[in-house]
Amino acid sequence: MTELVQEKKAVSQSIDFYKIFRVFLSRWYWVASTVAIALCGAWLYLWYTPPIYQTGASLKLEESNPAIGTGGGQMAMQNYNYTDKIQAESFTIRSNEVIANAVKTLDYKISYYLKGRVRTTELYPNIPFVIEIIKQDSVNFSRSLYAVTGKDEKHFALAPADNEDEKVTYQYGQIINIGNMSFRIKDKIPVGSTYQFKFNSQDDFIGRAMGGLNIGEAARFTNVMGLSQTDGNAVFAADILNAIMKEYVKYDVIQRRRSANQTVDFINHQLGFIDTEAGKSGSTLANYKTRNNMVDVSSSTSMTVGKLADFEKQKTELNLKQLGIKQLQEQVNSNKAKVEIGLDLEGDINSGIGTLVTQLNNLLANREAKLGQFNNDSQPIKQIEQQISNVKASIRNAVAGMLRQNEQTIRYIDSQIAGVTQSMSSIPQKEQNFVKLQTNFEVNNKVRSYLSEKKLEAEMNAAAIVPGASIVNPAYPSYYAISPNGSKAYSTALMLGLASGFGLILLVRFLNPYIYDKETVEGLTHTPIIGVIRKFPDYIDQDSRQALSLSKPKSVFAESVRSVRTNLSFLASHKESKVICITSEVSGEGKSFVTINLASTLALIEKKIILIAADLRKSKLHKAFGSDNKKGLSSLLSGQATLEEVMIHDDVHHLDFIPSGPVPPNPSELLHTQAMKSLLAKLELEYDYVLIDTAPVGLVSDAIPLIRSADINLFVIRSGISQQRSANIPERLSREYSLSNMAIILNAFGDDALHSNYYTTDYSRGGGNSTYYYSDYSGYSGSGYYEDENRKWWMFWKKK
């Protein structure tokens, strides 16, 4: 009866881009909803987020100090990298000393705020009312936010901003003691108006200023530094940035004058001693000349005195240079301060030491910046410390060489002084004493004159020092908020909404385990599809007395059932009477509904039809015929009733029907009996079609004997209900029982584009799994040939 199933070629399927478009178009309202939600989120973000403002300014770093014009300094400047200098100076600008001095110039002690319905706005620089601080702890005082509300012309209410239930009423001018401080409000607050204020320390604003400060090059290969300040208050950003630049310029001048001032202090100290010694030596010389009646000495003696005075002057110059070298050594040995080369050493410092000092200053500034991010034991800090140590060692070696050379020169001068002193031994004793007194007097005068010149030079250098930077462009308030950016927020929300909508569609498709269209079935099995039955309206009761194909003969559903009826004629065409077994994987896939509609459609072409409810465990088919199911197939097979007693003649559907009957204890065994085979053989002689509604093959094995003996086996797959594994069952049954009469009916197809397969089967290439013509009637609804119950909402102009 059956033939072995031949191996079929795989179905050739190609991507249909129109179907992909329909997938996303079918759920356009998902995308629209996610976009609307994202845009609402962006609107709320913009509404509740305080704006951030930014202002900019620029500083120009000077080429060099006009007081320093030595060749060594010029050589060092030629090799100088502006990028390194800007980076080094940026750390100086960020130093606590510069920022703290800048904050002192602002009115930072009290901040005023205006409370709004959504957010609170800082009123700087406006002062809505004056608060006089009478007494305040310098460190430990309350920094809480207070809310103040004007009650009448004489009173106001004060409470913590986070708990306004604790309001206390005060009079204007009354001293208030809160949080380790005393203050009073002198100005009247408008009645009903609510303001907020808090007391600040200098450290509070230091963090605020440093947090919004950004420094970099204004342009590459230039000595212009660009500064910017971001803050929630546009005026404060401009004020603090201008204050920082001014304080940096002052700080730079102070640092540049430090070495000159040290030299002046040293010279003043030496001049005080030399003035005293010069006075004593002059008096002693005058007294000696008077006592000994000496008017003048020989020319040789005068030359000796001149030489000795010159050597003493040179020794004094070397001692001053020695002081500068030792000051440089002390700075290098220090682990904190920036190294500054004294003005007295500018002409003696070569370019190598100048470069090393610049590199050391950059490393010290870099270490200060890193300490804000890492602790002292971290690897980055250890690396910088090692680099600082290496550079300092190089500087120490160079400075030690300078110190040794200077000491050798001093020793040479001392030897020359000793030689001149020894040559004086040939002079008479009286003249020797005179020469010593004269030499002492001349040396003191020359040293005093030299120190006075050096003091004047140092003071002139200090006065000639100009700042190492000048303000090119001051900062002005900019009321254009850089954050939040409205256009960016809305564009980001739009992109996020679109991505979420499309992602949701893809996720639902990816997680979908069900079959929705014939292309999916064709891609999963070689079993042919005999037809696609359209989805019936939701308001139709499947258990009604009348099949939908009869009650709605002009519907798309009825036409799809008729298409299946037509294709049945191609199956088992050699037989005049056909036994058709209809099954599915599980219950609820509509096999009984398909059976009754198919039977009713066959009856319309004057075929003699009998329908058997062979699901002896859970049949619902009798409800469509108004049967009580007290007698049926189970009664007939068990010998408790005759065929005439269980047979129902239905005039509505124009067919005969055998209900399932009471549930027997052995349903599978009853269907395996000879009585069942005899019944089918008898009915084949009397009817054109014998339709058997069986139990689901995925749950029980009751239907197997009926499937093996049937001429045609129809496997029902319900769109949106049957899972993808069910498409493999017909092929497995055909292989296990050597069947060649299996066909699939896709039931309740609703043309849901969301879950449709984006492949289109091409039967012209690679064969196919069906030779039957049928249509799923997609796109034909509302064409005028069918009763279009599912008219779309946008087709309001069409009549039903």
CSV table of N, CA and C in Angstrom, one decimal, residues 215-298:
chain,number,residue,atom,x,y,z
A,215,ILE,N,43.9,73.2,31.3
A,215,ILE,CA,45.0,73.9,30.7
A,215,ILE,C,45.7,73.2,29.6
A,216,GLY,N,46.0,73.9,28.5
A,216,GLY,CA,46.7,73.2,27.4
A,216,GLY,C,47.3,74.2,26.5
A,217,GLU,N,47.8,73.8,25.4
A,217,GLU,CA,48.4,74.7,24.4
A,217,GLU,C,47.3,75.3,23.6
A,218,ALA,N,47.3,76.6,23.4
A,218,ALA,CA,46.4,77.2,22.5
A,218,ALA,C,46.5,76.8,21.1
A,219,ALA,N,47.8,76.6,20.7
A,219,ALA,CA,48.1,76.1,19.3
A,219,ALA,C,49.5,75.5,19.4
A,220,ARG,N,49.7,74.6,18.5
A,220,ARG,CA,51.0,73.9,18.5
A,220,ARG,C,52.2,74.8,18.1
A,221,PHE,N,53.3,74.5,18.8
A,221,PHE,CA,54.6,75.3,18.5
A,221,PHE,C,54.4,76.8,18.8
A,222,THR,N,53.6,77.1,19.8
A,222,THR,CA,53.5,78.5,20.2
A,222,THR,C,53.6,78.6,21.7
A,223,ASN,N,53.9,79.8,22.2
A,223,ASN,CA,54.1,79.9,23.6
A,223,ASN,C,52.8,80.5,24.3
A,224,VAL,N,51.7,80.2,23.7
A,224,VAL,CA,50.4,80.7,24.2
A,224,VAL,C,49.7,79.5,24.9
A,225,MET,N,49.3,79.8,26.1
A,225,MET,CA,48.6,78.7,26.9
A,225,MET,C,47.1,79.0,26.9
A,226,GLY,N,46.3,78.0,26.6
A,226,GLY,CA,44.9,78.1,26.7
A,226,GLY,C,44.3,77.6,28.0
A,227,LEU,N,43.5,78.4,28.6
A,227,LEU,CA,42.9,78.0,29.9
A,227,LEU,C,41.3,78.0,29.7
A,228,SER,N,40.7,77.1,30.3
A,228,SER,CA,39.2,77.0,30.3
A,228,SER,C,38.7,76.6,31.7
A,229,GLN,N,37.6,77.1,32.1
A,229,GLN,CA,36.9,76.8,33.4
A,229,GLN,C,35.5,76.4,33.1
A,230,THR,N,35.1,75.3,33.7
A,230,THR,CA,33.7,74.8,33.6
A,230,THR,C,33.1,74.9,35.0
A,231,ASP,N,31.8,75.3,35.0
A,231,ASP,CA,31.1,75.4,36.3
A,231,ASP,C,29.7,75.6,36.0
A,232,GLY,N,28.9,75.3,37.0
A,232,GLY,CA,27.4,75.5,36.9
A,232,GLY,C,27.0,76.9,36.9
A,233,ASN,N,27.9,77.9,37.2
A,233,ASN,CA,27.6,79.3,37.3
A,233,ASN,C,28.5,80.0,36.3
A,234,ALA,N,28.0,80.6,35.3
A,234,ALA,CA,28.8,81.2,34.2
A,234,ALA,C,29.7,82.4,34.7
A,235,VAL,N,29.1,83.2,35.6
A,235,VAL,CA,29.9,84.3,36.1
A,235,VAL,C,31.0,83.9,37.0
A,236,PHE,N,30.7,82.9,37.9
A,236,PHE,CA,31.8,82.3,38.8
A,236,PHE,C,32.9,81.7,38.0
A,237,ALA,N,32.6,81.0,36.9
A,237,ALA,CA,33.6,80.4,36.0
A,237,ALA,C,34.6,81.5,35.5
A,238,ALA,N,34.0,82.6,35.0
A,238,ALA,CA,34.9,83.7,34.5
A,238,ALA,C,35.7,84.4,35.6
A,239,ASP,N,35.0,84.6,36.7
A,239,ASP,CA,35.7,85.3,37.9
A,239,ASP,C,36.8,84.5,38.4
A,240,ILE,N,36.6,83.2,38.6
A,240,ILE,CA,37.7,82.4,39.2
A,240,ILE,C,38.8,82.2,38.2
A,241,LEU,N,38.5,82.1,36.9
A,241,LEU,CA,39.6,81.9,36.0
A,241,LEU,C,40.4,83.2,35.9
A,242,ASN,N,39.8,84.4,35.8
A,242,ASN,CA,40.6,85.6,35.8
A,242,ASN,C,41.4,85.7,37.1
A,243,ALA,N,40.9,85.4,38.2
A,243,ALA,CA,41.6,85.5,39.5
A,243,ALA,C,42.8,84.5,39.5
A,244,ILE,N,42.6,83.3,39.0
A,244,ILE,CA,43.7,82.4,38.9
A,244,ILE,C,44.8,82.9,38.0
A,245,MET,N,44.5,83.5,36.9
A,245,MET,CA,45.6,84.0,36.0
A,245,MET,C,46.3,85.1,36.7
A,246,LYS,N,45.6,86.0,37.3
A,246,LYS,CA,46.3,87.2,38.0
A,246,LYS,C,47.2,86.7,39.1
A,247,GLU,N,46.7,85.8,39.9
A,247,GLU,CA,47.5,85.2,41.0
A,247,GLU,C,48.7,84.5,40.5
A,248,TYR,N,48.6,83.8,39.3
A,248,TYR,CA,49.7,83.1,38.8
A,248,TYR,C,50.8,84.1,38.3
A,249,VAL,N,50.4,85.2,37.7
A,249,VAL,CA,51.3,86.2,37.2
A,249,VAL,C,52.1,86.7,38.4
A,250,LYS,N,51.4,87.1,39.5
A,250,LYS,CA,52.0,87.6,40.7
A,250,LYS,C,53.0,86.5,41.3
A,251,TYR,N,52.5,85.3,41.4
A,251,TYR,CA,53.3,84.2,41.9
A,251,TYR,C,54.6,84.0,41.1
A,252,ASP,N,54.5,84.1,39.8
A,252,ASP,CA,55.7,84.0,38.9
A,252,ASP,C,56.7,85.1,39.2
A,253,VAL,N,56.2,86.3,39.4
A,253,VAL,CA,57.1,87.4,39.6
A,253,VAL,C,57.8,87.2,41.0
A,254,ILE,N,57.1,86.8,42.0
A,254,ILE,CA,57.7,86.5,43.3
A,254,ILE,C,58.8,85.4,43.2
A,255,GLN,N,58.5,84.4,42.5
A,255,GLN,CA,59.4,83.3,42.4
A,255,GLN,C,60.7,83.7,41.6
A,256,ARG,N,60.5,84.6,40.6
A,256,ARG,CA,61.6,85.0,39.8
A,256,ARG,C,62.5,86.0,40.6
A,257,ARG,N,61.9,86.8,41.5
A,257,ARG,CA,62.7,87.7,42.3
A,257,ARG,C,63.3,87.1,43.5
A,258,ARG,N,63.0,85.8,43.8
A,258,ARG,CA,63.5,85.2,45.0
A,258,ARG,C,65.0,85.2,45.1
A,259,SER,N,65.7,84.7,44.0
A,259,SER,CA,67.1,84.6,44.1
A,259,SER,C,67.8,86.0,44.2
A,260,ALA,N,67.2,87.0,43.5
A,260,ALA,CA,67.7,88.4,43.6
A,260,ALA,C,67.6,88.9,45.0
A,261,ASN,N,66.4,88.7,45.6
A,261,ASN,CA,66.2,89.1,47.0
A,261,ASN,C,67.2,88.5,48.0
A,262,GLN,N,67.4,87.2,47.7
A,262,GLN,CA,68.4,86.5,48.6
A,262,GLN,C,69.8,87.1,48.5
A,263,THR,N,70.1,87.4,47.2
A,263,THR,CA,71.5,88.1,47.0
A,263,THR,C,71.5,89.4,47.7
A,264,VAL,N,70.5,90.2,47.6
A,264,VAL,CA,70.4,91.5,48.3
A,264,VAL,C,70.5,91.4,49.8
A,265,ASP,N,69.8,90.4,50.4
A,265,ASP,CA,69.9,90.2,51.8
A,265,ASP,C,71.3,89.8,52.2
A,266,PHE,N,72.0,88.9,51.4
A,266,PHE,CA,73.3,88.5,51.8
A,266,PHE,C,74.3,89.7,51.7
A,267,ILE,N,74.1,90.6,50.7
A,267,ILE,CA,75.0,91.7,50.5
A,267,ILE,C,74.8,92.7,51.6
A,268,ASN,N,73.5,92.9,52.0
A,268,ASN,CA,73.2,93.8,53.2
A,268,ASN,C,73.9,93.4,54.4
A,269,HIS,N,73.9,92.1,54.6
A,269,HIS,CA,74.5,91.5,55.8
A,269,HIS,C,76.0,91.7,55.8
A,270,GLN,N,76.6,91.5,54.6
A,270,GLN,CA,78.1,91.7,54.4
A,270,GLN,C,78.4,93.2,54.5
A,271,LEU,N,77.6,94.0,53.9
A,271,LEU,CA,77.9,95.5,54.0
A,271,LEU,C,77.9,96.0,55.4
A,272,GLY,N,77.0,95.5,56.2
A,272,GLY,CA,77.0,95.9,57.6
A,272,GLY,C,78.3,95.6,58.3
A,273,PHE,N,78.9,94.4,58.0
A,273,PHE,CA,80.1,94.0,58.6
A,273,PHE,C,81.3,94.8,58.1
A,274,ILE,N,81.3,95.0,56.7
A,274,ILE,CA,82.4,95.7,56.0
A,274,ILE,C,82.4,97.1,56.4
A,275,ASP,N,81.3,97.8,56.5
A,275,ASP,CA,81.2,99.2,57.0
A,275,ASP,C,81.9,99.4,58.3
A,276,THR,N,81.6,98.5,59.2
A,276,THR,CA,82.2,98.5,60.5
A,276,THR,C,83.7,98.4,60.5
A,277,GLU,N,84.1,97.3,59.7
A,277,GLU,CA,85.6,97.1,59.5
A,277,GLU,C,86.3,98.2,58.8
A,278,ALA,N,85.6,98.7,57.8
A,278,ALA,CA,86.3,99.9,57.1
A,278,ALA,C,86.4,101.1,58.0
A,279,GLY,N,85.5,101.3,58.8
A,279,GLY,CA,85.6,102.5,59.7
A,279,GLY,C,86.7,102.3,60.7
A,280,LYS,N,86.8,101.0,61.3
A,280,LYS,CA,87.9,100.8,62.2
A,280,LYS,C,89.3,100.8,61.5
A,281,SER,N,89.4,100.2,60.3
A,281,SER,CA,90.7,100.2,59.7
A,281,SER,C,91.1,101.7,59.3
A,282,GLY,N,90.1,102.5,58.9
A,282,GLY,CA,90.5,103.9,58.5
A,282,GLY,C,91.0,104.7,59.7
A,283,SER,N,90.3,104.5,60.9
A,283,SER,CA,90.7,105.2,62.1
A,283,SER,C,92.1,104.7,62.5
A,284,THR,N,92.3,103.4,62.5
A,284,THR,CA,93.6,102.9,62.9
A,284,THR,C,94.7,103.4,62.0
A,285,LEU,N,94.5,103.4,60.6
A,285,LEU,CA,95.5,103.9,59.7
A,285,LEU,C,95.8,105.4,60.0
A,286,ALA,N,94.8,106.2,60.2
A,286,ALA,CA,95.0,107.6,60.5
A,286,ALA,C,95.8,107.8,61.7
A,287,ASN,N,95.5,107.1,62.8
A,287,ASN,CA,96.2,107.2,64.0
A,287,ASN,C,97.7,106.8,63.9
A,288,TYR,N,97.9,105.8,63.1
A,288,TYR,CA,99.3,105.2,62.9
A,288,TYR,C,100.1,106.3,62.2
A,289,LYS,N,99.5,106.9,61.1
A,289,LYS,CA,100.3,107.9,60.3
A,289,LYS,C,100.6,109.1,61.2
A,290,THR,N,99.7,109.5,62.1
A,290,THR,CA,99.9,110.6,62.9
A,290,THR,C,101.0,110.4,63.9
A,291,ARG,N,101.0,109.2,64.5
A,291,ARG,CA,101.9,108.9,65.6
A,291,ARG,C,103.3,108.7,65.0
A,292,ASN,N,103.4,108.2,63.8
A,292,ASN,CA,104.8,108.0,63.2
A,292,ASN,C,105.1,109.0,62.1
A,293,ASN,N,104.4,110.1,62.0
A,293,ASN,CA,104.7,111.2,61.1
A,293,ASN,C,104.9,110.7,59.7
A,294,MET,N,104.1,109.7,59.3
A,294,MET,CA,104.2,109.2,57.9
A,294,MET,C,103.2,109.8,57.0
A,295,VAL,N,103.8,110.4,55.9
A,295,VAL,CA,102.9,111.0,54.9
A,295,VAL,C,102.6,110.1,53.8
A,296,ASP,N,103.6,109.4,53.3
A,296,ASP,CA,103.4,108.5,52.1
A,296,ASP,C,104.4,107.4,52.1
A,297,VAL,N,104.2,106.4,51.3
A,297,VAL,CA,105.1,105.3,51.2
A,297,VAL,C,105.7,105.2,49.8
A,298,SER,N,106.7,104.3,49.6
A,298,SER,CA,107.3,104.2,48.3
A,298,SER,C,106.3,103.6,47.3
